[in-house]
PDB file of C-alpha atoms in Angstrom:
ATOM      1  CA  MET A  27     -18.081   3.650 -16.299  1.00 57.00           C
ATOM      2  CA  LYS A  28     -21.741   2.960 -17.003  1.00 65.00           C
ATOM      3  CA  ARG A  29     -22.849   3.777 -20.555  1.00 71.00           C
ATOM      4  CA  THR A  30     -26.213   4.663 -22.011  1.00 78.00           C
ATOM      5  CA  PHE A  31     -27.977   1.914 -23.959  1.00 79.00           C
ATOM      6  CA  GLU A  32     -27.132   3.592 -27.266  1.00 87.00           C
ATOM      7  CA  GLU A  33     -23.463   3.831 -26.286  1.00 84.00           C
ATOM      8  CA  ALA A  34     -23.487   0.198 -25.189  1.00 80.00           C
ATOM      9  CA  LEU A  35     -24.987  -0.763 -28.557  1.00 84.00           C
ATOM     10  CA  GLU A  36     -22.268   1.131 -30.380  1.00 87.00           C
ATOM     11  CA  HIS A  37     -19.410  -0.213 -28.254  1.00 85.00           C
ATOM     12  CA  ARG A  38     -20.635  -3.800 -27.904  1.00 90.00           C
ATOM     13  CA  ARG A  39     -18.110  -6.026 -29.625  1.00 93.00           C
ATOM     14  CA  SER A  40     -16.710  -9.533 -29.429  1.00 95.00           C
ATOM     15  CA  TYR A  41     -13.875  -9.466 -26.920  1.00 96.00           C
ATOM     16  CA  TYR A  42     -11.467 -12.386 -27.157  1.00 95.00           C
ATOM     17  CA  SER A  43      -9.018 -11.018 -24.609  1.00 96.00           C
ATOM     18  CA  ILE A  44     -10.695 -11.002 -21.204  1.00 97.00           C
ATOM     19  CA  GLY A  45      -9.532 -11.319 -17.618  1.00 97.00           C
ATOM     20  CA  SER A  46     -11.071 -12.894 -14.554  1.00 97.00           C
ATOM     21  CA  SER A  47     -11.745  -9.683 -12.655  1.00 95.00           C
ATOM     22  CA  SER A  48     -14.981  -7.704 -12.826  1.00 97.00           C
ATOM     23  CA  PRO A  49     -15.703  -4.009 -12.239  1.00 96.00           C
ATOM     24  CA  VAL A  50     -19.036  -4.987 -10.647  1.00 96.00           C
ATOM     25  CA  SER A  51     -19.966  -7.501  -7.960  1.00 98.00           C
ATOM     26  CA  ASP A  52     -21.333 -10.949  -8.675  1.00 98.00           C
ATOM     27  CA  GLU A  53     -24.548  -9.823  -7.007  1.00 98.00           C
ATOM     28  CA  GLU A  54     -24.869  -7.064  -9.636  1.00 97.00           C
ATOM     29  CA  LEU A  55     -24.225  -9.583 -12.418  1.00 98.00           C
ATOM     30  CA  ILE A  56     -26.954 -11.829 -11.030  1.00 98.00           C
ATOM     31  CA  ARG A  57     -29.322  -8.852 -10.845  1.00 98.00           C
ATOM     32  CA  VAL A  58     -28.591  -7.870 -14.463  1.00 97.00           C
ATOM     33  CA  VAL A  59     -29.265 -11.370 -15.761  1.00 98.00           C
ATOM     34  CA  ARG A  60     -32.465 -11.608 -13.713  1.00 98.00           C
ATOM     35  CA  GLN A  61     -33.629  -8.296 -15.218  1.00 97.00           C
ATOM     36  CA  ALA A  62     -33.157  -9.693 -18.705  1.00 97.00           C
ATOM     37  CA  VAL A  63     -34.892 -12.968 -17.893  1.00 98.00           C
ATOM     38  CA  LYS A  64     -37.852 -11.081 -16.457  1.00 98.00           C
ATOM     39  CA  HIS A  65     -38.247  -8.271 -18.985  1.00 98.00           C
ATOM     40  CA  VAL A  66     -37.032  -9.446 -22.418  1.00 98.00           C
ATOM     41  CA  PRO A  67     -40.094 -10.097 -24.606  1.00 97.00           C
ATOM     42  CA  SER A  68     -41.071 -13.403 -26.177  1.00 97.00           C
ATOM     43  CA  ALA A  69     -43.630 -14.503 -28.761  1.00 95.00           C
ATOM     44  CA  PHE A  70     -46.996 -15.327 -27.148  1.00 97.00           C
ATOM     45  CA  ASN A  71     -45.323 -14.329 -23.857  1.00 97.00           C
ATOM     46  CA  SER A  72     -43.874 -17.844 -23.905  1.00 97.00           C
ATOM     47  CA  GLN A  73     -40.976 -16.980 -21.570  1.00 98.00           C
ATOM     48  CA  SER A  74     -39.203 -20.048 -22.955  1.00 98.00           C
ATOM     49  CA  THR A  75     -35.621 -18.840 -22.491  1.00 98.00           C
ATOM     50  CA  ARG A  76     -33.642 -20.419 -19.678  1.00 98.00           C
ATOM     51  CA  ILE A  77     -30.352 -18.978 -18.419  1.00 98.00           C
ATOM     52  CA  VAL A  78     -27.537 -20.532 -16.411  1.00 98.00           C
ATOM     53  CA  LEU A  79     -24.970 -18.091 -15.002  1.00 98.00           C
ATOM     54  CA  LEU A  80     -21.643 -19.737 -14.188  1.00 98.00           C
ATOM     55  CA  LEU A  81     -19.177 -17.938 -11.929  1.00 98.00           C
ATOM     56  CA  GLY A  82     -15.906 -18.919 -10.264  1.00 97.00           C
ATOM     57  CA  ASP A  83     -15.107 -22.631 -10.336  1.00 97.00           C
ATOM     58  CA  GLU A  84     -18.369 -23.384 -12.152  1.00 98.00           C
ATOM     59  CA  HIS A  85     -17.260 -21.151 -15.025  1.00 98.00           C
ATOM     60  CA  GLN A  86     -13.939 -23.005 -15.172  1.00 98.00           C
ATOM     61  CA  LYS A  87     -15.751 -26.336 -15.115  1.00 98.00           C
ATOM     62  CA  LEU A  88     -17.623 -25.454 -18.321  1.00 98.00           C
ATOM     63  CA  TRP A  89     -14.458 -24.734 -20.269  1.00 98.00           C
ATOM     64  CA  GLU A  90     -12.854 -27.947 -19.006  1.00 98.00           C
ATOM     65  CA  ILE A  91     -15.881 -29.756 -20.456  1.00 98.00           C
ATOM     66  CA  VAL A  92     -15.358 -27.965 -23.768  1.00 98.00           C
ATOM     67  CA  LYS A  93     -11.675 -28.867 -23.835  1.00 98.00           C
ATOM     68  CA  ASP A  94     -12.279 -32.503 -22.901  1.00 97.00           C
ATOM     69  CA  THR A  95     -14.975 -32.776 -25.570  1.00 98.00           C
ATOM     70  CA  LEU A  96     -12.816 -31.269 -28.300  1.00 97.00           C
ATOM     71  CA  LYS A  97      -9.712 -33.205 -27.267  1.00 96.00           C
ATOM     72  CA  ALA A  98     -11.578 -36.412 -28.063  1.00 95.00           C
ATOM     73  CA  ARG A  99     -12.442 -35.121 -31.551  1.00 95.00           C
ATOM     74  CA  ILE A 100      -9.420 -33.105 -32.686  1.00 94.00           C
ATOM     75  CA  PRO A 101      -6.049 -34.552 -33.720  1.00 93.00           C
ATOM     76  CA  ALA A 102      -3.450 -34.122 -30.971  1.00 90.00           C
ATOM     77  CA  GLU A 103      -1.238 -31.867 -33.076  1.00 90.00           C
ATOM     78  CA  ALA A 104      -4.147 -29.467 -33.652  1.00 92.00           C
ATOM     79  CA  PHE A 105      -5.541 -29.546 -30.118  1.00 96.00           C
ATOM     80  CA  ALA A 106      -2.777 -27.400 -28.584  1.00 94.00           C
ATOM     81  CA  LYS A 107      -3.940 -24.383 -30.612  1.00 95.00           C
ATOM     82  CA  THR A 108      -7.574 -25.033 -29.693  1.00 96.00           C
ATOM     83  CA  GLU A 109      -6.715 -25.396 -26.003  1.00 96.00           C
ATOM     84  CA  ALA A 110      -4.722 -22.145 -26.041  1.00 96.00           C
ATOM     85  CA  LYS A 111      -7.671 -20.290 -27.575  1.00 96.00           C
ATOM     86  CA  ILE A 112     -10.123 -21.661 -25.017  1.00 98.00           C
ATOM     87  CA  ASP A 113      -7.801 -20.902 -22.099  1.00 97.00           C
ATOM     88  CA  GLY A 114      -6.849 -17.433 -23.341  1.00 95.00           C
ATOM     89  CA  CYS A 115     -10.155 -16.192 -24.731  1.00 97.00           C
ATOM     90  CA  PHE A 116     -12.940 -17.896 -22.758  1.00 98.00           C
ATOM     91  CA  ALA A 117     -11.801 -19.705 -19.603  1.00 98.00           C
ATOM     92  CA  SER A 118      -9.720 -16.644 -18.706  1.00 98.00           C
ATOM     93  CA  GLY A 119     -12.900 -14.639 -18.091  1.00 98.00           C
ATOM     94  CA  HIS A 120     -14.932 -13.959 -14.966  1.00 98.00           C
ATOM     95  CA  GLY A 121     -17.974 -16.031 -15.889  1.00 98.00           C
ATOM     96  CA  THR A 122     -20.127 -17.519 -18.612  1.00 98.00           C
ATOM     97  CA  VAL A 123     -23.799 -17.128 -19.452  1.00 98.00           C
ATOM     98  CA  LEU A 124     -25.411 -20.239 -20.931  1.00 98.00           C
ATOM     99  CA  TYR A 125     -28.504 -19.678 -23.066  1.00 98.00           C
ATOM    100  CA  PHE A 126     -31.140 -22.398 -23.371  1.00 98.00           C
ATOM    101  CA  GLU A 127     -34.631 -22.707 -24.772  1.00 98.00           C
ATOM    102  CA  ASP A 128     -37.133 -24.898 -22.913  1.00 98.00           C
ATOM    103  CA  MET A 129     -38.497 -27.080 -25.702  1.00 98.00           C
ATOM    104  CA  SER A 130     -41.370 -28.322 -23.535  1.00 98.00           C
ATOM    105  CA  VAL A 131     -42.734 -24.754 -23.654  1.00 98.00           C
ATOM    106  CA  VAL A 132     -42.277 -24.672 -27.428  1.00 98.00           C
ATOM    107  CA  ARG A 133     -44.086 -28.004 -27.855  1.00 98.00           C
ATOM    108  CA  GLY A 134     -46.895 -26.816 -25.586  1.00 98.00           C
ATOM    109  CA  LEU A 135     -47.431 -23.768 -27.775  1.00 98.00           C
ATOM    110  CA  GLN A 136     -47.344 -25.922 -30.897  1.00 98.00           C
ATOM    111  CA  ASP A 137     -50.113 -28.066 -29.425  1.00 98.00           C
ATOM    112  CA  ALA A 138     -52.150 -25.067 -28.260  1.00 97.00           C
ATOM    113  CA  PHE A 139     -51.829 -23.108 -31.526  1.00 97.00           C
ATOM    114  CA  PRO A 140     -51.493 -25.644 -34.366  1.00 97.00           C
ATOM    115  CA  SER A 141     -51.907 -22.975 -37.056  1.00 97.00           C
ATOM    116  CA  TYR A 142     -48.544 -21.527 -35.960  1.00 97.00           C
ATOM    117  CA  LYS A 143     -46.889 -24.876 -35.180  1.00 97.00           C
ATOM    118  CA  ASP A 144     -43.985 -24.458 -37.600  1.00 97.00           C
ATOM    119  CA  ASN A 145     -43.214 -20.947 -36.362  1.00 97.00           C
ATOM    120  CA  PHE A 146     -42.682 -21.597 -32.656  1.00 97.00           C
ATOM    121  CA  PRO A 147     -39.158 -23.064 -32.926  1.00 98.00           C
ATOM    122  CA  THR A 148     -38.102 -20.013 -34.965  1.00 98.00           C
ATOM    123  CA  TRP A 149     -39.764 -17.640 -32.528  1.00 98.00           C
ATOM    124  CA  ALA A 150     -37.963 -19.393 -29.660  1.00 98.00           C
ATOM    125  CA  GLN A 151     -34.671 -18.626 -31.418  1.00 98.00           C
ATOM    126  CA  HIS A 152     -35.770 -14.982 -31.680  1.00 98.00           C
ATOM    127  CA  THR A 153     -36.452 -14.929 -27.947  1.00 97.00           C
ATOM    128  CA  SER A 154     -33.050 -16.410 -27.201  1.00 98.00           C
ATOM    129  CA  ALA A 155     -31.352 -13.880 -29.477  1.00 98.00           C
ATOM    130  CA  MET A 156     -33.051 -10.998 -27.672  1.00 98.00           C
ATOM    131  CA  HIS A 157     -31.839 -12.336 -24.328  1.00 98.00           C
ATOM    132  CA  GLN A 158     -28.330 -12.713 -25.726  1.00 98.00           C
ATOM    133  CA  PHE A 159     -28.272  -9.158 -27.007  1.00 97.00           C
ATOM    134  CA  ALA A 160     -29.839  -7.641 -23.882  1.00 96.00           C
ATOM    135  CA  ILE A 161     -27.392  -9.330 -21.528  1.00 97.00           C
ATOM    136  CA  TRP A 162     -24.436  -8.589 -23.823  1.00 97.00           C
ATOM    137  CA  ALA A 163     -25.370  -4.892 -23.918  1.00 94.00           C
ATOM    138  CA  MET A 164     -25.890  -4.727 -20.163  1.00 94.00           C
ATOM    139  CA  LEU A 165     -22.506  -6.370 -19.564  1.00 95.00           C
ATOM    140  CA  GLU A 166     -20.976  -3.800 -21.921  1.00 92.00           C
ATOM    141  CA  GLU A 167     -22.671  -0.996 -19.971  1.00 91.00           C
ATOM    142  CA  ARG A 168     -20.853  -2.224 -16.882  1.00 92.00           C
ATOM    143  CA  GLY A 169     -17.414  -2.354 -18.451  1.00 92.00           C
ATOM    144  CA  LEU A 170     -17.313  -6.071 -19.266  1.00 95.00           C
ATOM    145  CA  GLY A 171     -16.316  -7.629 -22.565  1.00 96.00           C
ATOM    146  CA  ALA A 172     -17.982 -10.748 -23.935  1.00 97.00           C
ATOM    147  CA  SER A 173     -18.246 -12.979 -26.976  1.00 97.00           C
ATOM    148  CA  LEU A 174     -20.826 -15.494 -28.145  1.00 98.00           C
ATOM    149  CA  GLN A 175     -19.705 -19.087 -28.644  1.00 98.00           C
ATOM    150  CA  HIS A 176     -21.412 -22.200 -30.002  1.00 98.00           C
ATOM    151  CA  TYR A 177     -19.866 -25.428 -28.757  1.00 97.00           C
ATOM    152  CA  ASN A 178     -23.326 -26.961 -28.655  1.00 95.00           C
ATOM    153  CA  PRO A 179     -24.477 -29.604 -29.446  1.00 96.00           C
ATOM    154  CA  LEU A 180     -21.104 -31.255 -28.753  1.00 97.00           C
ATOM    155  CA  ILE A 181     -21.174 -30.353 -25.056  1.00 98.00           C
ATOM    156  CA  ASP A 182     -24.922 -30.565 -24.422  1.00 98.00           C
ATOM    157  CA  GLU A 183     -25.095 -33.886 -22.579  1.00 97.00           C
ATOM    158  CA  ASP A 184     -22.132 -33.120 -20.318  1.00 98.00           C
ATOM    159  CA  VAL A 185     -23.559 -29.686 -19.502  1.00 98.00           C
ATOM    160  CA  ARG A 186     -26.970 -31.124 -18.627  1.00 98.00           C
ATOM    161  CA  ARG A 187     -25.417 -33.842 -16.486  1.00 98.00           C
ATOM    162  CA  THR A 188     -22.945 -31.550 -14.692  1.00 98.00           C
ATOM    163  CA  TRP A 189     -25.534 -28.991 -13.609  1.00 98.00           C
ATOM    164  CA  GLU A 190     -28.483 -31.413 -13.462  1.00 98.00           C
ATOM    165  CA  LEU A 191     -30.517 -29.504 -16.030  1.00 98.00           C
ATOM    166  CA  PRO A 192     -33.761 -30.747 -17.590  1.00 98.00           C
ATOM    167  CA  GLU A 193     -33.579 -32.759 -20.803  1.00 98.00           C
ATOM    168  CA  ASP A 194     -35.979 -30.289 -22.436  1.00 98.00           C
ATOM    169  CA  TRP A 195     -33.491 -27.425 -22.097  1.00 98.00           C
ATOM    170  CA  MET A 196     -31.794 -27.043 -25.478  1.00 98.00           C
ATOM    171  CA  LEU A 197     -28.433 -25.252 -25.324  1.00 98.00           C
ATOM    172  CA  ILE A 198     -28.278 -22.362 -27.810  1.00 98.00           C
ATOM    173  CA  ALA A 199     -25.047 -20.497 -27.002  1.00 98.00           C
ATOM    174  CA  GLU A 200     -22.319 -19.794 -24.464  1.00 98.00           C
ATOM    175  CA  MET A 201     -21.224 -16.247 -23.559  1.00 98.00           C
ATOM    176  CA  PRO A 202     -17.915 -15.964 -21.672  1.00 98.00           C
ATOM    177  CA  PHE A 203     -17.306 -12.523 -20.191  1.00 98.00           C
ATOM    178  CA  GLY A 204     -14.728 -10.635 -18.166  1.00 98.00           C
ATOM    179  CA  VAL A 205     -12.882  -7.369 -17.948  1.00 97.00           C
ATOM    180  CA  PRO A 206     -11.346  -6.554 -21.356  1.00 96.00           C
ATOM    181  CA  THR A 207      -7.574  -7.010 -21.396  1.00 95.00           C
ATOM    182  CA  GLY A 208      -7.168  -6.109 -25.067  1.00 91.00           C
ATOM    183  CA  GLU A 209      -8.988  -4.327 -27.836  1.00 89.00           C
ATOM    184  CA  PRO A 210     -11.442  -6.111 -30.140  1.00 87.00           C
ATOM    185  CA  GLY A 211     -10.493  -6.537 -33.788  1.00 82.00           C
ATOM    186  CA  ASP A 212     -11.520  -4.061 -36.469  1.00 85.00           C
ATOM    187  CA  LYS A 213     -15.095  -4.310 -37.678  1.00 87.00           C
ATOM    188  CA  ASP A 214     -16.282  -3.399 -41.153  1.00 90.00           C
ATOM    189  CA  PHE A 215     -19.692  -1.809 -41.536  1.00 91.00           C
ATOM    190  CA  GLY A 216     -21.696  -2.150 -44.724  1.00 93.00           C
ATOM    191  CA  ASP A 217     -23.558   0.816 -46.186  1.00 95.00           C
ATOM    192  CA  VAL A 218     -26.524   1.359 -43.862  1.00 94.00           C
ATOM    193  CA  ASP A 219     -28.458   3.030 -46.688  1.00 93.00           C
ATOM    194  CA  LYS A 220     -28.399  -0.298 -48.563  1.00 95.00           C
ATOM    195  CA  ARG A 221     -29.671  -2.131 -45.483  1.00 94.00           C
ATOM    196  CA  MET A 222     -32.457   0.241 -44.465  1.00 95.00           C
ATOM    197  CA  LYS A 223     -35.288   2.001 -46.268  1.00 94.00           C
ATOM    198  CA  VAL A 224     -37.418   4.839 -44.944  1.00 95.00           C
ATOM    199  CA  PHE A 225     -40.830   5.780 -46.395  1.00 96.00           C
ATOM    200  CA  ARG A 226     -42.692   8.876 -45.175  1.00 96.00           C
TER     201      ARG A 226
END
């Protein structure tokens, strides 16, 4: 069931119970991600965001990297719980979207516009966040649940090496997704009137 953007915004949540099936084809998923990459805005039209979409065995490979990385850092008695969470909440999904920022683009803008030099790394994070939200909402519109994870920078080198990605691509976040197999947890909302002011 495809939702309107406003409905997708309202229903978008962090899903930690996802399955490997998908209500839409992989070709549709690729199209959705391409739409975001093409149309999401960026400061100075930098287009610095880079996306890697992992499906099938490539998706599984990422979460094996995460587990191997954490296993080397977490005491054995604690790792079983971590492994169960990764297997049940992330690796169990249909795919993962990896979000990167191309720091060579950021440095180029810093050189070209020195007056704004300190702002470009922050603006790159804004660009990444907009891509994350746009893709998350579009996945929601298509009946998929997702969550946003941050195992970077622990996994960065292995990710770059595995998929032969440029050194200048800085990993920002990982978004596993799949068909929801359970409901998200309750979410508390603060008083919107304390978070927004209107003057007219």
